[in-house]
Coordinates of C-alpha atoms in Angstrom, one line a residue:
X1 CA 6.8 0.2 -12.2
X2 CA 5.9 2.3 -9.2
X3 CA 8.6 4.4 -7.7
X4 CA 8.7 2.8 -4.3
X5 CA 9.0 -0.8 -5.4
X6 CA 12.8 -0.9 -5.3
X7 CA 12.6 0.3 -1.7
X8 CA 10.3 -2.6 -0.9
X9 CA 12.6 -5.1 -2.5
X10 CA 15.6 -3.7 -0.6
X11 CA 13.6 -4.1 2.6
X12 CA 13.0 -7.7 1.7
X13 CA 16.7 -8.4 1.0
X14 CA 18.0 -6.6 4.0
X15 CA 15.4 -7.4 6.7
X16 CA 16.5 -9.4 9.7
X17 CA 14.2 -12.2 8.7
X18 CA 15.9 -12.8 5.3
X19 CA 19.5 -12.2 6.6
X20 CA 19.3 -14.7 9.4
X21 CA 21.5 -17.8 9.1
X22 CA 19.8 -21.1 8.7
X23 CA 18.9 -22.7 12.0
X24 CA 17.9 -26.1 13.2
X25 CA 14.5 -27.3 14.4
X26 CA 15.6 -26.8 18.0
X27 CA 15.6 -23.0 17.6
X28 CA 13.4 -21.4 20.3
X29 CA 9.8 -21.2 19.1
X30 CA 9.3 -17.5 19.7
X31 CA 12.4 -16.6 17.6
X32 CA 11.6 -19.2 14.9
X33 CA 8.0 -18.0 14.5
X34 CA 9.0 -14.4 14.6
X35 CA 11.5 -14.9 11.8
X36 CA 9.0 -17.0 9.8
X37 CA 6.2 -14.5 10.0
X38 CA 8.5 -11.6 9.5
X39 CA 9.3 -13.1 6.1
X40 CA 5.7 -13.7 5.3
X41 CA 4.6 -10.2 6.3
X42 CA 7.2 -8.5 4.2
X43 CA 6.4 -10.7 1.2
X44 CA 2.7 -10.2 1.5
X45 CA 3.1 -6.4 1.9
X46 CA 5.5 -6.5 -1.1
X47 CA 2.9 -8.1 -3.4
X48 CA 0.5 -5.4 -2.6
X49 CA 3.1 -2.7 -3.3
X50 CA 4.2 -4.4 -6.5
X51 CA 0.8 -4.2 -8.1
X52 CA 0.5 -8.0 -8.8
X53 CA -3.1 -8.0 -7.6
X54 CA -4.5 -5.4 -9.9
X55 CA -7.4 -7.7 -10.8
X56 CA -8.5 -8.1 -7.2
X57 CA -10.5 -5.3 -5.6
X58 CA -9.3 -6.0 -2.1
X59 CA -5.7 -6.2 -3.3
X60 CA -6.1 -2.9 -5.2
X61 CA -7.1 -1.1 -2.0
X62 CA -4.0 -2.4 -0.2
X63 CA -1.9 -1.5 -3.2
X64 CA -3.1 2.1 -3.2
X65 CA -2.7 2.4 0.6
X66 CA 0.9 1.1 0.6
X67 CA 1.8 3.4 -2.3
X68 CA 0.3 6.2 -0.2
X69 CA 2.9 5.7 2.5
X70 CA 5.6 6.8 0.0
X71 CA 3.6 10.0 -0.8
X72 CA 3.9 11.3 2.7
X73 CA 6.6 13.7 3.9
X74 CA 6.2 12.6 7.6
X75 CA 5.9 9.0 8.5
X76 CA 6.3 6.7 11.5
X77 CA 5.7 3.0 12.0
X78 CA 5.7 1.2 15.3
X79 CA 6.3 -2.5 15.8
X80 CA 5.0 -4.3 18.8
X81 CA 3.7 -7.6 20.2
X82 CA 0.1 -7.2 21.2
X83 CA 0.3 -10.2 23.5
X84 CA 0.0 -11.2 27.2
X85 CA 3.3 -12.2 28.9
X86 CA 1.8 -15.6 29.5
X87 CA 1.5 -16.2 25.8
X88 CA 5.1 -15.5 25.3
X89 CA 6.2 -17.7 28.1
X90 CA 4.0 -20.6 26.8
X91 CA 5.5 -20.4 23.3
X92 CA 9.0 -20.1 24.6
X93 CA 8.5 -23.1 26.8
X94 CA 7.8 -25.2 23.7
X95 CA 11.4 -25.1 22.8
X96 CA 12.2 -27.7 25.4
X97 CA 13.2 -28.2 29.0
X98 CA 15.6 -25.6 30.3
X99 CA 14.6 -23.0 27.7
X100 CA 11.6 -21.6 29.5
X101 CA 11.3 -17.8 29.5
X102 CA 11.5 -16.2 32.9
X103 CA 8.4 -14.3 33.9
X104 CA 10.2 -11.0 34.1
X105 CA 11.6 -11.5 30.5
X106 CA 8.1 -12.4 29.2
X107 CA 6.7 -9.2 30.8
X108 CA 9.6 -7.1 29.3
X109 CA 9.3 -8.4 25.8
X110 CA 5.5 -8.2 25.8
X111 CA 5.9 -4.5 26.5
X112 CA 8.6 -3.7 23.9
X113 CA 7.8 -1.1 21.2
X114 CA 10.1 -0.1 18.4
X115 CA 9.2 3.2 16.6
X116 CA 10.8 4.5 13.5
X117 CA 10.2 8.1 12.4
X118 CA 11.2 9.8 9.1
X119 CA 10.6 13.4 8.1
X120 CA 11.5 14.8 4.7
X121 CA 11.2 17.9 2.5
X122 CA 9.9 15.7 -0.3
X123 CA 7.5 12.7 -0.5
X124 CA 9.5 9.9 1.2
X125 CA 9.4 7.7 -1.9
X126 CA 11.2 10.4 -3.9
X127 CA 13.6 11.4 -1.1
X128 CA 17.4 11.1 -1.1
X129 CA 19.6 11.5 1.9
X130 CA 19.9 15.2 1.4
X131 CA 16.1 15.6 1.5
X132 CA 15.7 14.2 5.0
X133 CA 15.0 16.6 7.8
X134 CA 15.6 13.9 10.4
X135 CA 15.1 10.3 11.3
X136 CA 14.7 8.6 14.6
X137 CA 14.3 5.3 16.3
X138 CA 12.9 4.6 19.8
X139 CA 13.1 1.3 21.7
X140 CA 10.6 1.5 24.6
X141 CA 9.8 -0.9 27.4
X142 CA 6.8 -1.1 29.7
X143 CA 8.2 1.9 31.7
X144 CA 9.3 4.2 29.0
X145 CA 12.1 4.8 26.4
X146 CA 15.1 2.6 26.9
X147 CA 17.2 3.6 23.8
X148 CA 16.7 6.4 21.3
X149 CA 18.7 7.8 18.5
X150 CA 18.2 10.5 15.9
X151 CA 20.1 11.3 12.7
X152 CA 19.9 15.1 11.9
X153 CA 22.2 16.7 9.4
X154 CA 25.7 15.5 9.9
X155 CA 25.2 14.2 13.4
X156 CA 23.8 11.1 15.1
X157 CA 22.3 11.7 18.6
X158 CA 22.0 8.9 21.1
X159 CA 20.7 8.3 24.6
X160 CA 19.9 5.2 26.7
X161 CA 18.4 4.5 30.0
X162 CA 21.2 2.0 30.9
X163 CA 19.8 1.3 34.4
X164 CA 16.3 0.5 33.2
X165 CA 17.7 -1.7 30.4
X166 CA 19.9 -3.6 32.8
X167 CA 17.1 -4.1 35.3
X168 CA 14.7 -5.3 32.6
X169 CA 17.2 -7.8 31.2
X170 CA 18.4 -8.9 34.5
X171 CA 22.0 -7.9 34.5
X172 CA 23.9 -5.1 36.3
X173 CA 25.1 -2.0 34.4
X174 CA 28.1 0.0 35.6
X175 CA 27.5 3.5 36.8
X176 CA 29.5 6.6 36.0
X177 CA 31.4 6.1 39.3
X178 CA 32.5 2.7 38.0
X179 CA 34.3 4.1 35.0
X180 CA 38.1 4.2 35.1
X181 CA 39.7 7.6 34.5
X182 CA 40.6 6.7 30.9
X183 CA 36.9 6.2 30.2
X184 CA 35.3 9.2 31.9
X185 CA 34.3 10.6 28.6
X186 CA 31.6 8.0 28.6
X187 CA 29.9 9.3 31.7
X188 CA 27.0 11.0 29.8
X189 CA 26.2 7.7 28.2
X190 CA 25.8 5.9 31.5
X191 CA 23.9 8.9 32.9
X192 CA 21.3 8.7 30.1
X193 CA 22.2 12.0 28.6
X194 CA 22.2 12.9 24.9
X195 CA 25.4 12.5 23.1
X196 CA 26.2 13.3 19.5
X197 CA 28.8 12.0 17.0
X198 CA 29.8 13.4 13.7
X199 CA 28.5 11.0 11.0
X200 CA 31.4 11.9 8.7
X201 CA 33.9 10.7 11.4
X202 CA 31.8 7.6 11.9
X203 CA 31.9 6.8 8.2
X204 CA 35.7 7.2 8.1
X205 CA 36.0 5.0 11.3
X206 CA 33.7 2.4 9.8
X207 CA 35.7 2.4 6.5
X208 CA 38.9 2.0 8.4
X209 CA 37.5 -0.9 10.3
X210 CA 36.2 -2.4 7.0
X211 CA 39.6 -2.0 5.4
X212 CA 41.3 -3.8 8.3
X213 CA 38.8 -6.6 8.1
X214 CA 39.3 -6.9 4.4
X215 CA 43.0 -7.1 4.8
X216 CA 42.7 -9.7 7.5
X217 CA 40.4 -11.9 5.4
X218 CA 42.1 -11.4 2.0
X219 CA 44.0 -14.7 2.2
X220 CA 41.0 -16.7 3.3
X221 CA 38.9 -15.3 0.5
X222 CA 41.5 -15.4 -2.3
X223 CA 40.4 -17.5 -5.2
X224 CA 37.1 -18.8 -3.6
X225 CA 34.9 -16.5 -5.7
X226 CA 32.7 -16.1 -2.6
X227 CA 30.7 -13.0 -1.7
X228 CA 29.0 -10.3 -3.6
X229 CA 28.6 -6.6 -3.6
X230 CA 27.7 -4.7 -0.4
X231 CA 24.4 -3.5 -1.9
X232 CA 21.9 -4.8 -4.4
X233 CA 22.1 -3.0 -7.7
X234 CA 18.9 -1.8 -9.5
X235 CA 19.2 -4.6 -12.1
X236 CA 19.3 -7.3 -9.5
X237 CA 16.5 -5.6 -7.6
X238 CA 14.3 -5.9 -10.7
X239 CA 15.2 -9.6 -11.0
X240 CA 14.3 -10.2 -7.4
X241 CA 11.1 -8.3 -7.8
X242 CA 10.1 -10.3 -10.8
X243 CA 10.8 -13.6 -8.9
X244 CA 8.8 -12.5 -5.9
X245 CA 5.9 -11.2 -7.9
X246 CA 5.6 -14.5 -9.9
X247 CA 5.4 -16.6 -6.8
X248 CA 3.3 -14.4 -4.6
X249 CA 0.8 -13.8 -7.4
X250 CA 0.3 -17.5 -7.5
X251 CA 0.3 -18.3 -3.8
X252 CA -1.4 -15.3 -2.1
X253 CA -5.1 -14.6 -2.0
X254 CA -6.7 -11.3 -0.8
X255 CA -10.2 -11.0 0.6
X256 CA -12.4 -8.5 2.4
X257 CA -12.1 -8.8 6.1
X258 CA -15.0 -6.6 7.1
X259 CA -14.6 -3.6 9.3
X260 CA -16.5 -0.8 11.1
X261 CA -16.1 2.6 12.6
X262 CA -14.6 3.9 9.4
X263 CA -12.0 1.2 9.2
X264 CA -11.9 -1.4 6.5
X265 CA -9.9 -4.6 6.7
X266 CA -8.3 -6.7 4.0
X267 CA -6.8 -10.2 4.7
X268 CA -4.0 -11.7 2.7
X269 CA -3.5 -15.5 3.1
X270 CA -0.8 -17.9 1.9
X271 CA 0.8 -21.2 2.9
X272 CA 4.0 -20.1 4.6
X273 CA 6.1 -23.1 3.4
X274 CA 4.8 -22.9 -0.2
X275 CA 5.4 -19.2 -0.3
X276 CA 8.8 -19.3 1.2
X277 CA 9.9 -22.3 -0.8
X278 CA 8.7 -20.9 -4.1
X279 CA 10.4 -17.5 -3.5
X280 CA 13.7 -19.1 -2.5
X281 CA 13.7 -21.4 -5.5
X282 CA 13.4 -18.4 -7.7
X283 CA 16.1 -16.5 -5.8
X284 CA 18.7 -19.3 -5.8
X285 CA 19.9 -18.5 -9.4
X286 CA 20.6 -15.0 -8.2
X287 CA 22.6 -16.0 -5.1
X288 CA 25.9 -14.8 -6.7
X289 CA 24.4 -11.3 -7.2
X290 CA 23.2 -10.9 -3.5
X291 CA 25.3 -8.9 -1.0
X292 CA 28.2 -10.6 0.8
X293 CA 27.0 -12.5 3.8
X294 CA 23.4 -13.2 2.6
X295 CA 22.8 -16.9 2.8
X296 CA 19.6 -18.5 1.5
X297 CA 18.2 -21.4 3.6
X298 CA 18.8 -24.9 2.1
X299 CA 16.1 -27.3 1.1
X300 CA 16.8 -29.3 4.2
X301 CA 16.2 -26.3 6.4
X302 CA 13.0 -25.5 4.6
X303 CA 11.5 -28.9 5.4
X304 CA 11.2 -27.6 9.0
X305 CA 9.3 -24.5 7.9
X306 CA 5.7 -24.6 9.2
X307 CA 3.2 -26.0 6.6
X308 CA 0.4 -23.7 7.8
X309 CA -1.6 -20.8 6.4
X310 CA -0.4 -17.4 7.4
X311 CA -3.0 -14.5 7.4
X312 CA -1.9 -10.9 7.4
X313 CA -4.6 -8.3 8.1
X314 CA -4.3 -4.8 6.6
X315 CA -6.4 -2.0 8.3
X316 CA -7.2 1.1 6.2
X317 CA -9.0 4.3 7.3
X318 CA -10.1 6.7 4.5
X319 CA -7.8 4.8 2.1
X320 CA -4.7 5.1 4.4
X321 CA -2.8 2.1 5.7
X322 CA -3.0 2.4 9.5
X323 CA -2.2 -1.1 10.8
X324 CA -0.8 -4.5 9.7
X325 CA -1.1 -7.5 12.0
X326 CA -0.3 -11.2 12.0
X327 CA -0.7 -13.9 14.7
X328 CA 2.8 -15.4 15.3
X329 CA 1.2 -18.2 17.3
X330 CA -0.2 -19.7 14.1
X331 CA 3.2 -21.1 13.2
X332 CA 3.9 -22.6 16.6
X333 CA 3.7 -26.4 17.0
X334 CA 1.2 -26.3 19.9
X335 CA -0.4 -22.9 20.5
X336 CA -3.9 -23.9 21.2
X337 CA -5.7 -21.1 23.0
X338 CA -2.7 -18.8 22.6
X339 CA -2.5 -15.6 20.5
X340 CA 0.7 -13.7 19.7
X341 CA -0.2 -10.8 17.4
X342 CA 2.7 -9.0 15.8
X343 CA 1.4 -5.5 15.0
X344 CA 2.8 -2.6 12.9
X345 CA 1.0 0.7 13.1
X346 CA 1.5 3.7 10.9
X347 CA 1.2 7.4 11.7
X348 CA 3.1 10.7 11.5
X349 CA 6.7 11.1 12.6
X350 CA 7.6 11.9 16.2
X351 CA 10.2 14.4 17.2
X352 CA 13.2 14.0 15.0
X353 CA 14.9 17.4 15.7
X354 CA 18.4 17.7 17.2
X355 CA 18.1 17.6 21.0
X356 CA 19.7 20.5 22.8
X357 CA 22.6 20.1 25.2
X358 CA 24.0 17.0 23.6
X359 CA 27.6 16.2 24.5
X360 CA 30.0 15.9 21.6
X361 CA 31.6 12.4 21.7
X362 CA 34.9 11.9 19.8
X363 CA 34.7 8.9 17.4
X364 CA 37.8 7.5 19.0
X365 CA 35.8 6.6 22.1
X366 CA 33.9 4.1 20.1
X367 CA 37.0 2.2 19.0
X368 CA 37.6 1.0 22.5
X369 CA 37.3 -2.8 22.6
X370 CA 34.2 -3.9 24.5
X371 CA 32.5 -0.6 24.2
X372 CA 28.7 -1.4 23.9
X373 CA 28.1 1.5 21.5
X374 CA 30.8 0.5 19.0
X375 CA 28.8 -2.0 17.2
X376 CA 25.7 0.2 17.2
X377 CA 27.2 3.5 16.0
X378 CA 29.8 2.1 13.6
X379 CA 27.4 -0.5 12.3
X380 CA 24.5 1.9 11.8
X381 CA 22.6 0.4 14.7

């Protein structure tokens, strides 16, 4: 079994799409379709990476391209919506009266970009934490970077354009002058400067918080047998992999999508409801082995899953995977004439070095109730 398969399965089990709690049919369309297609995209990428399509020429090319990502020492992927603000507003409006998306929100979300960069001394698929030179995440809006953090050595570096984020989201953000004397240490955060926190201190603080939560919940959990381990062990990963492979191999078809200018395209198609239902049916017997807090949607919830074909397009250049895209609008109830492509592009890592001049921030500052950074830093963002 190829060396990166466990990483793929871990991504499936921990992705926002699979960790979301079940929702009703009244869930806003944009969020519902994003979650649905997020599941489908990860699953279709997983089947290519898992080698279940070795008998298909198109699938083999995707297989090799996905495996090639793990062979790189420098890698970045960027997630974006390649859509017009009007398309977002239209799909959001389908959720019902009173849930329409304001034009400024539509423009903001249409311009959002999330970029993740990783640089290692070894091929990424073979890398452990000690091998990583640095990792970074950027959240950008139409006018530039809103939030950025980097993990280099024993430190996490963070900065945010609080004013721009507040303006984009339509709420005021306090300035450094608004801080009380007891919170003046947070001035660099509000001024958009780099701060740094010792990861070892963060881990101790997170463990302390976890221990307090465990003590508080001990009586409620006693004797109910609920919950599982915090992480999926390798044996359970293999079980999940086998379950996913068996269903995806049956439900997914790969075909040549044409191309030009040195780019070839492969299209993977599947019925979203059949794919999701089949995978979840295979995973239910493993529910007790999944991490605590992971809830599988019920059969009743799955009845609301769109019964439509989902197509994921893989773009390859010289055998390298450069782009994956899927149209979110396909799963909307009434999206005639609307396209909402979710796009992931791949390339080399951006700057993941330690920024100079960062202000050392004591971990105690993040234990303050209501501190907006507490959940991010202590929870690993």
